[in-house]
């Protein structure tokens, strides 16, 4: 085996700066859209997008990211991680420019899906280059510094989005990605060698096609269920069934593959399978409740984008504190004694949205968001690190691919189901207030609370706007109850699947947000070619 070439220290630091800027860009992209949803729904300031289109604008990115990321790692092995990274940056920058100037919701959805493709190419290559560049203690220090980009992105993203939306048009939240990506691309080409593996993994086009089409069909059926008055066999049930069949075929293909990109056999292990199921349910809930939060703060409470962004900062600080506190508690107690109560607390905070109203003091909302972030941070990092550390070293790559895919899939389905519940309950709640209204007014008001407020202002009917607010709050309460139940189910699964407190485990690795997201771990002993 050929040992990695040691690069000059100054060059290593410059490479780390490039990698951190790209990681920060990905985390910013994951947070800014939630602040932008309310503006996009506005017919005047945005695109007049309905709830289903907003679900797709959020979910198309995650869907592409979830289904392409494990294939992107294999592409990096074969063609070089710098090459794949650069391609991802070009796609991400180009699609960000497309999203910024999208003329309608359909174009925005397509652009967001393309951004997800770019992110899927960037993320595994980002960590791979980090692992090739640094060795020994320097690698540990680099990972620690690199991981701070997650916290910075979570905290800065909503505030940055609010600042831009208060001063510019909605496309600015996407346009700002372009110069950062261009600078990162120049740094990547000038500084980073084109590391690649001497034993590239086989590509998995059949698995990629089946997983993408299956998840897309399932999400389409679930989202469509919230947009129609009656669930017809062809409009709702057919895509749901087709999606489930395609996903089952995907699992069969991966089971038969010699070296699968996604290995379903790992999910049969009690701890690994149960832990991933719990994480998938948690990410389902986080995606759904974040979708509600965007419309509650800016729509129902009337916060400006900047105020809404600042209001969400406690969630990020809570998550960072939880991720830092959890490993210490796990060493003193056990993984199960720490994460099961934390996941239960997360469920209670999400159920707490059922008690928020139009006149809830901001301080109470901030406390709820802080506790929610704290609970989530105490679960995701420790459970992910423990699940991967339990696997044999040669199975770590396959295990990471499974974990990342399950988590992203949970997010996609959470947006679809959570948004559909909100739409159905809102439509039923607003109906009595539409009696006697003209047909076009009724049709627009049924779409969403945002559309109802707009038409109410146009026809000077403030009572309709108040009714829309009340209908939205009722729908949020119902949805929050179901989200809390789903999260509690995740806590129950975690309780059953994790080892009892008396059973000793190895030391828990410090949580690393980026490492647990990447499907391809790299070790010092692997060879590379530099070109």
mmCIF file of C-alpha atoms in Angstrom, residues 12 134-143:
data_model
loop_
_atom_site.group_PDB
_atom_site.id
_atom_site.type_symbol
_atom_site.label_atom_id
_atom_site.label_comp_id
_atom_site.label_asym_id
_atom_site.label_seq_id
_atom_site.Cartn_x
_atom_site.Cartn_y
_atom_site.Cartn_z
ATOM 1 C CA UNK A 12 -3.404 21.874 3.916
ATOM 2 C CA UNK A 134 -4.720 15.114 6.659
ATOM 3 C CA UNK A 135 -3.263 12.183 8.590
ATOM 4 C CA UNK A 136 -2.839 11.258 12.257
ATOM 5 C CA UNK A 137 -3.554 13.907 14.911
ATOM 6 C CA UNK A 138 -3.814 16.594 12.244
ATOM 7 C CA UNK A 139 -6.792 14.761 10.760
ATOM 8 C CA UNK A 140 -8.608 14.728 14.105
ATOM 9 C CA UNK A 141 -8.009 18.455 14.532
ATOM 10 C CA UNK A 142 -9.111 19.152 10.948
ATOM 11 C CA UNK A 143 -12.349 17.184 11.387
#
